[in-house]
Each structure stands twice: as structure tokens, then as C-alpha cells.
Amino acid sequence: MTAEIIYDVVIAGAGPAGMTAAVYTSRARMSTLMVEKGLPGGQMTKTEDIENYPGFETILGPDLSQKMFEHSKKFGAEYVRGEIQQIKDGYPFKTVIVDGKEYKTKSVILATGAEHRHLGVPGEKELSGFGVSYCAVCDGAFFADQELVVVGGGDSAVEEAIFLTRFASKVTIIHRREELRAQKIIQKRAFDNEKIEFVWNHTVEEIVGDGMVSGVLIKDTVTGEITEFPCNGVFIYIGMDPLTDCVKDLGITNENGYVLVDEDMKTSVKGIFSSGDVNEKTLRQVITATGDGSIAAISSQHYVENLEEELKEMNLEV
Ligand code: NAP
């Protein structure tokens, strides 16, 4: 009978936070398992140009993902593709359940990230993949010389609207207020782009089309008037929701589902650390995710060292 493997650390998620954590933990000779349900890279895989990650003046998101993934395995971290159903606390070991299979570990680093939010209006689900999209990089090229709508006013909405002008004849940003949330430098690029127009103070109430998107019903937030705005595609960028289902029983999240950590990336549960976009924080960027991942890794290393000391004193060496 083979002995059960007990990892020093299981890292939940292989975005920039998780992959950085894996570099640090495996380089510190901790046995490391990284678990990811999608493609390694997280949101980077759906980003065109990244131009604010030092060392790369500009790099394609999928290319940076691939480089980080190769790096994350260089020092011996294992990788498994699967969906984490639950992370269970325990002493001395935690349990991570991946597609029904249990993995035992001394510590956990949560790096599950966040995913795009849905509008929740009629037509959105039905026409998803038929003109409704959440990924300009993936789907933009299908809309050559067509008219598109982007919903939202944050960095993602405005950046992706700019990207979509590579293909579309016109891109209209529909925003529920009269001022964008996006950074000023990104706003300026959009205002300077002749293909981009704005519809202020309107919400999207319905996405319409017979098999393919043909327009959106929009509501004037001032007058309440509803009109139909014709378009061939709708790209929805209205923010993110943290992916914290697997830790919902641990009581480590706030009312919006984001994980609360201290400056060492410690959650309120000993031995469970958290990093990247899944955390409550002000700036969600690749660079802040990698920073978090490195801190979480060092904290987990210290935790495991202390745990091993404790177990030794109890003659429970593992
Ligand atoms: P975000 O900053 O939260 O912006 C979401 C936008 O969608 C806001 O303008 C919001 O309107 C609007 N919105 C939210 N719910 C809505 C609804 N139900 N109906 C209509 N509009 C709705 O999200 P994000 O743009 O995805 O960015 C997420 C994070 O990533 C941010 O921290 C951002 O700075 C960062 N990011 C950075 C870059 C970059 O630096 N290059 C690129 C992309 C993302 P209100 O403004 O009225 O709330």
C-alpha cells in the first residue's frame, strides 16, 4: 500500500497569483500542487496587450500566461486540471476536493480569482455566443465591419471597446452614468477614437434578436424612456465576481464574497492564505496578483515550518 501524499501546499488557481506562489513555494522545496479548472493564466488568457507589467513593454496576455506557467513548474510544482468543489479546514491537514478526489495538504493558498458579471437581462443567456460576448479578444474578429455595443464604464469596458474598433465599423459604449469609471488615460484614448460613441445614462434592459443579436432595449435612467438601439453584437464588461464557492463554509469572505486577508495574505483560518483578485483590495492587476502570490507563498512556508515543529514535539512527524 502506498502512503497517502500530503502536500506542503495546495494552490487553488493558476492565474498570476497562483503561478507566482508556485514559483516561490516549489523553489523553497515545498511540495506544491497547483489546481486550475481552466487555462493557466486566468484573465490574462483573455487579454490582448498587457503593457503595464514591468520587463515587458507590451506582451500578449496568452504569451505571458504561457511564460508564467512554464516558470511555475520549473522548480517541481505539480499541476492538475480540475474544479475545486471544497476546501476543508483541519488540523494538522486541510483537504482540497477536486472533481470528487481528495488531496491532503498542510496549507492552502487560494488564488481562484474573479469572473465576469452577467447583466441578468432577457436575451443575454439565449444569445450568448450568438452576438453576446464577454471576451473581445476571443470574439472581436467575428464582427468585422459591424456595429457593436459595449456595456460598462470601467477599465475593461473602455479598453475592450478600443480593441474592438480594430474590427468593428462602430462601437457604442452604453454606460449607466454620465461619467466613466475607467482611468483617465484609457478614457482619453476612447474619446480620441473616431469609431467610439457613447450613450450616457442608459441601462440595457433586454438583448434582442432572432437567433443572432440585432439590438438592445435601453432605458434612459433620467426619463425612464425605453428605446431600441440596433447592433450586431453586445460585449458585456460590468465588473467581476470573486470565485469563492469552494470556501463558502470557512467564513473568510466579506458580504460581496471577496476574501479578507491581512498584509501577510493570511485569512482568518490558520494555514489558509489568499492572493490575487479573489481578495478584497483596491487594485486588481497582474502585478498586484503576483505580489500577493509571493507574500502568500512565504507566509505558507512559515506556517508549514511551524506546523512541522509542532508535530515533531508531539511525535507526529510527517
Ligand atoms: P469595474 O471597474 O468594477 O467597472 C464596472 C463597470 O460596469 C462600472 O462602470 C459600473 O458602473 C458598470 N456596471 C456594473 N454593474 C452594472 C450593471 N448591472 N449594469 C450596467 N453597468 C454596470 O470592472 P472592470 O472594468 O472589469 O475592472 C475590474 C478591475 O480590473 C478594476 O480594478 C480595474 O481597474 C482593473 N482593470 C485594469 C485594467 C488596466 O489597468 N489596464 C484593465 C482592465 C481592468 P458604475 O461606474 O456606475 O459603477
Coordinates of C-alpha atoms and ligand atoms in Angstrom, one line a residue:
M1 CA 0.0 0.0 0.0
T2 CA 1.4 3.4 -0.9
A3 CA 1.4 6.1 1.7
E4 CA -1.0 9.0 1.2
I5 CA 0.6 12.1 -0.3
I6 CA 0.4 15.1 2.0
Y7 CA 1.4 18.2 0.2
D8 CA 3.1 21.2 1.9
V9 CA 0.8 23.5 0.0
V10 CA -2.1 23.2 -2.5
I11 CA -2.6 26.3 -4.6
A12 CA -6.1 26.8 -5.8
G13 CA -6.0 28.6 -9.1
A14 CA -3.3 29.1 -11.7
G15 CA -3.6 32.8 -12.6
P16 CA -0.7 35.2 -12.0
A17 CA -1.2 35.0 -8.2
G18 CA -1.3 31.2 -8.0
M19 CA 1.6 30.7 -10.5
T20 CA 3.8 33.1 -8.7
A21 CA 3.0 31.4 -5.4
A22 CA 4.0 28.1 -7.0
V23 CA 7.4 29.5 -8.1
Y24 CA 8.1 30.7 -4.6
T25 CA 6.9 27.6 -2.7
S26 CA 8.5 25.0 -5.0
R27 CA 11.7 26.9 -5.2
A28 CA 11.7 26.8 -1.3
R29 CA 11.4 23.0 -1.8
M30 CA 7.9 22.8 -0.5
S31 CA 5.9 20.0 -2.2
T32 CA 3.4 22.0 -4.2
L33 CA 0.2 21.1 -6.1
M34 CA -1.4 23.7 -8.3
V35 CA -5.1 23.2 -9.3
E36 CA -6.8 25.0 -12.1
K37 CA -10.1 24.4 -13.8
G38 CA -9.5 26.4 -17.0
L39 CA -6.4 27.5 -18.9
P40 CA -3.4 28.6 -16.8
G41 CA -3.3 32.4 -16.8
G42 CA -6.8 33.3 -15.7
Q43 CA -8.0 36.6 -17.0
M44 CA -4.6 37.1 -18.7
T45 CA -5.6 34.5 -21.3
K46 CA -8.5 36.7 -22.4
T47 CA -6.4 39.9 -22.5
E48 CA -4.9 41.2 -25.7
D49 CA -2.0 43.5 -24.9
I50 CA -0.5 43.8 -21.4
E51 CA 1.6 47.0 -21.3
N52 CA 1.9 47.6 -17.6
Y53 CA 3.8 44.5 -16.4
P54 CA 7.5 45.6 -15.9
G55 CA 10.0 44.0 -18.1
F56 CA 7.6 43.6 -21.0
E57 CA 6.8 46.9 -22.7
T58 CA 3.9 45.0 -24.3
I59 CA 3.1 41.3 -24.3
L60 CA 0.0 39.4 -25.3
G61 CA -1.9 38.0 -22.3
P62 CA -1.8 34.4 -23.6
D63 CA 2.0 34.7 -24.1
L64 CA 2.6 36.0 -20.5
S65 CA 0.3 33.2 -19.2
Q66 CA 2.4 30.6 -21.0
K67 CA 5.7 32.0 -19.8
M68 CA 4.4 32.1 -16.2
F69 CA 3.0 28.6 -16.4
E70 CA 6.3 27.2 -17.6
H71 CA 8.1 29.1 -14.9
S72 CA 5.7 27.9 -12.2
K73 CA 6.5 24.3 -12.9
K74 CA 10.3 24.8 -13.3
F75 CA 11.1 24.0 -9.6
G76 CA 8.9 20.9 -9.4
A77 CA 5.4 22.2 -8.6
E78 CA 2.8 19.6 -9.8
Y79 CA -0.2 20.7 -11.7
V80 CA -3.6 19.2 -12.0
R81 CA -6.5 20.4 -14.1
G82 CA -9.9 20.2 -12.3
E83 CA -12.5 22.1 -10.5
I84 CA -12.2 22.5 -6.7
Q85 CA -15.5 21.8 -5.0
Q86 CA -14.5 22.4 -1.5
I87 CA -11.5 23.4 0.7
K88 CA -11.9 21.9 4.2
D89 CA -10.1 23.2 7.2
G90 CA -8.5 20.6 9.6
Y91 CA -5.5 20.1 11.9
P92 CA -2.9 19.2 11.1
F93 CA -4.1 18.8 7.5
K94 CA -6.5 20.5 5.2
T95 CA -8.5 18.7 2.5
V96 CA -9.0 20.0 -1.0
I97 CA -11.6 18.2 -3.0
V98 CA -11.0 18.4 -6.8
D99 CA -13.6 16.7 -9.1
G100 CA -14.5 14.4 -6.2
K101 CA -10.9 13.5 -5.4
E102 CA -9.4 14.4 -2.0
Y103 CA -6.0 16.0 -1.7
K104 CA -4.4 16.4 1.8
T105 CA -2.2 19.4 2.5
K106 CA -0.6 21.2 5.3
S107 CA -1.5 24.6 3.9
V108 CA -3.6 26.2 1.1
I109 CA -3.2 29.3 -1.0
L110 CA -6.4 30.5 -2.5
A111 CA -5.9 32.2 -5.9
T112 CA -9.1 31.5 -7.6
G113 CA -9.6 35.0 -9.0
A114 CA -12.8 36.5 -10.1
E115 CA -15.1 36.1 -13.2
H116 CA -17.1 38.4 -15.4
R117 CA -20.5 39.5 -14.2
H118 CA -23.7 39.0 -16.1
L119 CA -26.3 41.7 -16.8
G120 CA -29.2 39.3 -16.0
V121 CA -31.5 40.7 -18.6
P122 CA -33.8 38.8 -21.1
G123 CA -31.9 37.6 -24.2
E124 CA -28.5 37.6 -22.5
K125 CA -28.3 33.9 -21.9
E126 CA -30.2 32.9 -25.0
L127 CA -28.0 34.9 -27.3
S128 CA -24.7 34.2 -25.5
G129 CA -22.3 33.0 -28.3
F130 CA -24.7 34.5 -30.9
G131 CA -23.7 38.1 -30.6
V132 CA -23.4 38.3 -26.8
S133 CA -19.9 38.0 -25.6
Y134 CA -17.7 38.7 -22.5
C135 CA -14.4 38.4 -24.3
A136 CA -13.4 40.9 -27.0
V137 CA -10.1 39.1 -27.6
C138 CA -11.9 35.8 -28.2
D139 CA -14.8 37.1 -30.3
G140 CA -14.0 40.6 -31.7
A141 CA -12.7 39.3 -35.0
F142 CA -16.1 37.8 -35.8
F143 CA -17.5 41.3 -36.1
A144 CA -15.6 42.8 -39.0
D145 CA -17.3 46.0 -40.2
Q146 CA -20.2 45.5 -37.9
E147 CA -21.7 47.7 -35.2
L148 CA -21.1 46.8 -31.6
V149 CA -22.3 47.8 -28.2
V150 CA -20.1 47.6 -25.1
V151 CA -21.9 47.8 -21.7
G152 CA -20.0 49.2 -18.8
G153 CA -17.8 52.2 -17.9
G154 CA -14.8 50.7 -16.2
D155 CA -11.2 50.0 -17.5
S156 CA -12.3 46.7 -19.0
A157 CA -15.3 48.1 -20.9
V158 CA -13.3 51.1 -22.3
E159 CA -10.1 49.1 -23.1
E160 CA -12.0 46.4 -24.8
A161 CA -14.2 48.9 -26.8
I162 CA -10.9 50.4 -28.1
F163 CA -9.7 46.9 -29.0
L164 CA -13.0 46.1 -30.8
T165 CA -12.5 49.2 -33.1
R166 CA -9.8 47.1 -34.9
F167 CA -12.7 45.1 -36.4
A168 CA -16.0 46.9 -35.9
S169 CA -17.2 49.8 -38.0
K170 CA -18.6 51.5 -34.9
V171 CA -18.5 50.7 -31.1
T172 CA -21.0 52.4 -28.8
I173 CA -20.3 52.3 -25.1
I174 CA -23.5 52.3 -23.1
H175 CA -23.0 53.4 -19.6
R176 CA -25.5 53.8 -16.7
R177 CA -24.0 57.1 -15.6
E178 CA -22.7 60.2 -17.4
E179 CA -19.1 59.7 -16.3
L180 CA -16.7 56.7 -16.9
R181 CA -15.1 54.9 -14.1
A182 CA -12.1 54.0 -16.3
Q183 CA -8.6 55.5 -15.7
K184 CA -8.3 58.9 -17.4
I185 CA -5.5 57.7 -19.8
I186 CA -7.8 55.0 -21.0
Q187 CA -10.8 57.3 -21.2
K188 CA -8.7 59.8 -23.4
R189 CA -7.9 57.0 -25.8
A190 CA -11.6 56.2 -26.2
F191 CA -12.6 59.9 -26.6
D192 CA -9.9 60.3 -29.2
N193 CA -11.1 57.2 -31.2
E194 CA -13.4 58.2 -34.1
K195 CA -15.1 54.8 -34.1
I196 CA -16.3 55.1 -30.5
E197 CA -19.5 56.7 -29.5
F198 CA -21.2 57.0 -26.1
V199 CA -24.7 56.6 -24.8
W200 CA -24.8 58.0 -21.3
N201 CA -27.3 57.5 -18.5
H202 CA -28.8 54.3 -20.0
T203 CA -29.1 50.8 -18.9
V204 CA -29.6 47.7 -21.0
E205 CA -33.0 46.1 -20.3
E206 CA -33.0 43.4 -22.9
I207 CA -30.9 42.0 -25.7
V208 CA -33.0 41.2 -28.8
G209 CA -32.5 39.2 -31.9
D210 CA -33.9 36.2 -33.7
G211 CA -31.0 33.7 -33.4
M212 CA -28.4 36.5 -33.6
V213 CA -28.3 39.8 -31.8
S214 CA -30.0 42.6 -33.7
G215 CA -30.2 45.2 -30.9
V216 CA -30.6 46.1 -27.3
L217 CA -33.5 47.7 -25.5
I218 CA -32.1 50.6 -23.5
K219 CA -33.7 52.7 -20.7
D220 CA -32.9 56.3 -20.1
T221 CA -32.2 56.5 -16.4
V222 CA -33.4 60.1 -16.3
T223 CA -36.7 59.9 -18.2
G224 CA -37.4 56.2 -18.0
E225 CA -38.0 56.0 -21.7
I226 CA -37.1 52.7 -23.4
T227 CA -35.8 52.7 -27.0
E228 CA -34.3 50.0 -29.3
F229 CA -30.6 50.5 -30.2
P230 CA -29.6 48.4 -33.2
C231 CA -26.3 46.5 -33.1
N232 CA -24.8 43.2 -34.3
G233 CA -23.1 42.3 -31.1
V234 CA -23.0 43.1 -27.4
F235 CA -19.9 42.9 -25.2
I236 CA -20.6 43.0 -21.5
Y237 CA -17.9 44.4 -19.2
I238 CA -19.7 45.3 -15.9
G239 CA -17.2 44.0 -13.4
M240 CA -16.3 40.8 -11.7
D241 CA -17.5 38.4 -9.1
P242 CA -15.0 36.6 -6.8
L243 CA -14.8 32.8 -7.2
T244 CA -15.2 31.7 -3.6
D245 CA -17.8 28.9 -3.7
C246 CA -15.2 26.4 -2.5
V247 CA -14.5 28.3 0.7
K248 CA -18.0 29.5 1.4
D249 CA -18.2 27.4 4.6
L250 CA -14.9 28.8 6.0
G251 CA -16.2 32.3 6.9
I252 CA -13.3 34.1 5.3
T253 CA -15.2 36.3 2.9
N254 CA -16.9 39.6 3.2
E255 CA -20.5 40.5 2.1
N256 CA -19.5 40.7 -1.5
G257 CA -17.8 37.3 -1.5
Y258 CA -14.2 38.7 -1.5
V259 CA -11.7 37.1 0.8
L260 CA -10.4 39.2 3.7
V261 CA -6.7 38.9 4.4
D262 CA -4.1 40.8 6.4
E263 CA -0.9 42.1 4.9
D264 CA 0.7 38.7 5.0
M265 CA -2.2 37.3 2.9
K266 CA -3.4 35.3 6.0
T267 CA -7.1 34.6 6.2
S268 CA -8.9 34.2 9.5
V269 CA -8.3 30.4 9.2
K270 CA -4.8 29.3 10.2
G271 CA -2.9 27.7 7.3
I272 CA -5.2 29.1 4.6
F273 CA -3.8 32.1 2.7
S274 CA -5.3 34.0 -0.2
S275 CA -4.0 36.1 -3.0
G276 CA -4.9 38.0 -6.2
D277 CA -8.3 39.2 -7.5
V278 CA -10.3 37.0 -5.1
N279 CA -9.1 39.2 -2.2
E280 CA -10.8 42.4 -1.0
K281 CA -8.4 45.0 -2.3
T282 CA -8.3 48.3 -4.2
L283 CA -6.2 47.4 -7.3
R284 CA -6.6 44.2 -9.3
Q285 CA -3.8 43.9 -11.7
V286 CA -1.4 41.2 -12.9
I287 CA 1.4 42.9 -10.9
T288 CA -0.6 43.1 -7.7
A289 CA -1.7 39.5 -8.1
T290 CA 1.9 38.3 -8.5
G291 CA 2.9 40.4 -5.4
D292 CA 0.2 38.8 -3.4
G293 CA 1.2 35.4 -4.6
S294 CA 4.7 35.8 -3.4
I295 CA 3.7 37.0 0.0
A296 CA 1.2 34.2 0.4
A297 CA 3.9 31.7 -0.5
I298 CA 6.3 33.0 2.1
S299 CA 3.5 33.0 4.7
S300 CA 2.6 29.5 3.9
Q301 CA 6.2 28.5 4.1
H302 CA 6.5 29.9 7.6
Y303 CA 3.2 28.3 8.6
V304 CA 4.3 24.8 7.4
E305 CA 7.7 25.2 9.2
N306 CA 5.9 26.0 12.5
L307 CA 3.4 23.2 11.9
E308 CA 6.2 20.7 11.4
E309 CA 7.9 21.8 14.6
E310 CA 4.6 21.4 16.5
L311 CA 4.1 17.9 15.1
K312 CA 7.7 16.9 15.9
E313 CA 7.1 18.0 19.5
M314 CA 4.0 15.8 19.6
N315 CA 6.0 12.9 18.0
L316 CA 3.7 13.2 14.9
E317 CA 6.4 13.9 12.4
V318 CA 5.3 14.0 8.8
Ligands
NAP1 P1 -15.2 47.8 -12.7 O1 -14.1 48.7 -12.5 O2 -15.9 47.3 -11.5 O3 -16.3 48.6 -13.6 C1 -17.5 48.0 -13.8 C2 -18.3 49.0 -14.7 O4 -19.6 48.4 -15.0 C3 -18.6 50.3 -14.0 O5 -18.5 51.4 -14.9 C4 -20.1 50.1 -13.5 O6 -20.8 51.3 -13.5 C5 -20.6 49.2 -14.6 N1 -21.7 48.3 -14.1 C6 -21.6 47.5 -13.0 N2 -22.8 46.8 -12.9 C7 -23.6 47.2 -13.9 C8 -24.9 46.8 -14.3 N3 -25.6 45.9 -13.7 N4 -25.4 47.5 -15.4 C9 -24.7 48.4 -16.1 N5 -23.4 48.8 -15.7 C10 -22.9 48.2 -14.7 O7 -14.9 46.5 -13.5 P2 -13.7 46.2 -14.6 O8 -13.8 47.3 -15.7 O9 -14.0 44.8 -15.1 O10 -12.4 46.3 -13.8 C11 -12.1 45.4 -12.8 C12 -10.8 45.7 -12.1 O11 -9.7 45.4 -13.1 C13 -10.7 47.2 -11.8 O12 -9.9 47.3 -10.6 C14 -9.9 47.7 -13.0 O13 -9.1 48.9 -12.6 C15 -9.0 46.6 -13.3 N6 -8.6 46.6 -14.7 C16 -7.4 47.3 -15.0 C17 -7.0 47.4 -16.3 C18 -5.8 48.2 -16.7 O14 -5.2 48.8 -15.8 N7 -5.3 48.3 -17.9 C19 -7.8 46.8 -17.4 C20 -8.9 46.1 -17.0 C21 -9.3 46.0 -15.7 P3 -20.5 52.4 -12.4 O15 -19.3 53.1 -12.8 O16 -21.7 53.2 -12.5 O17 -20.4 51.7 -11.1

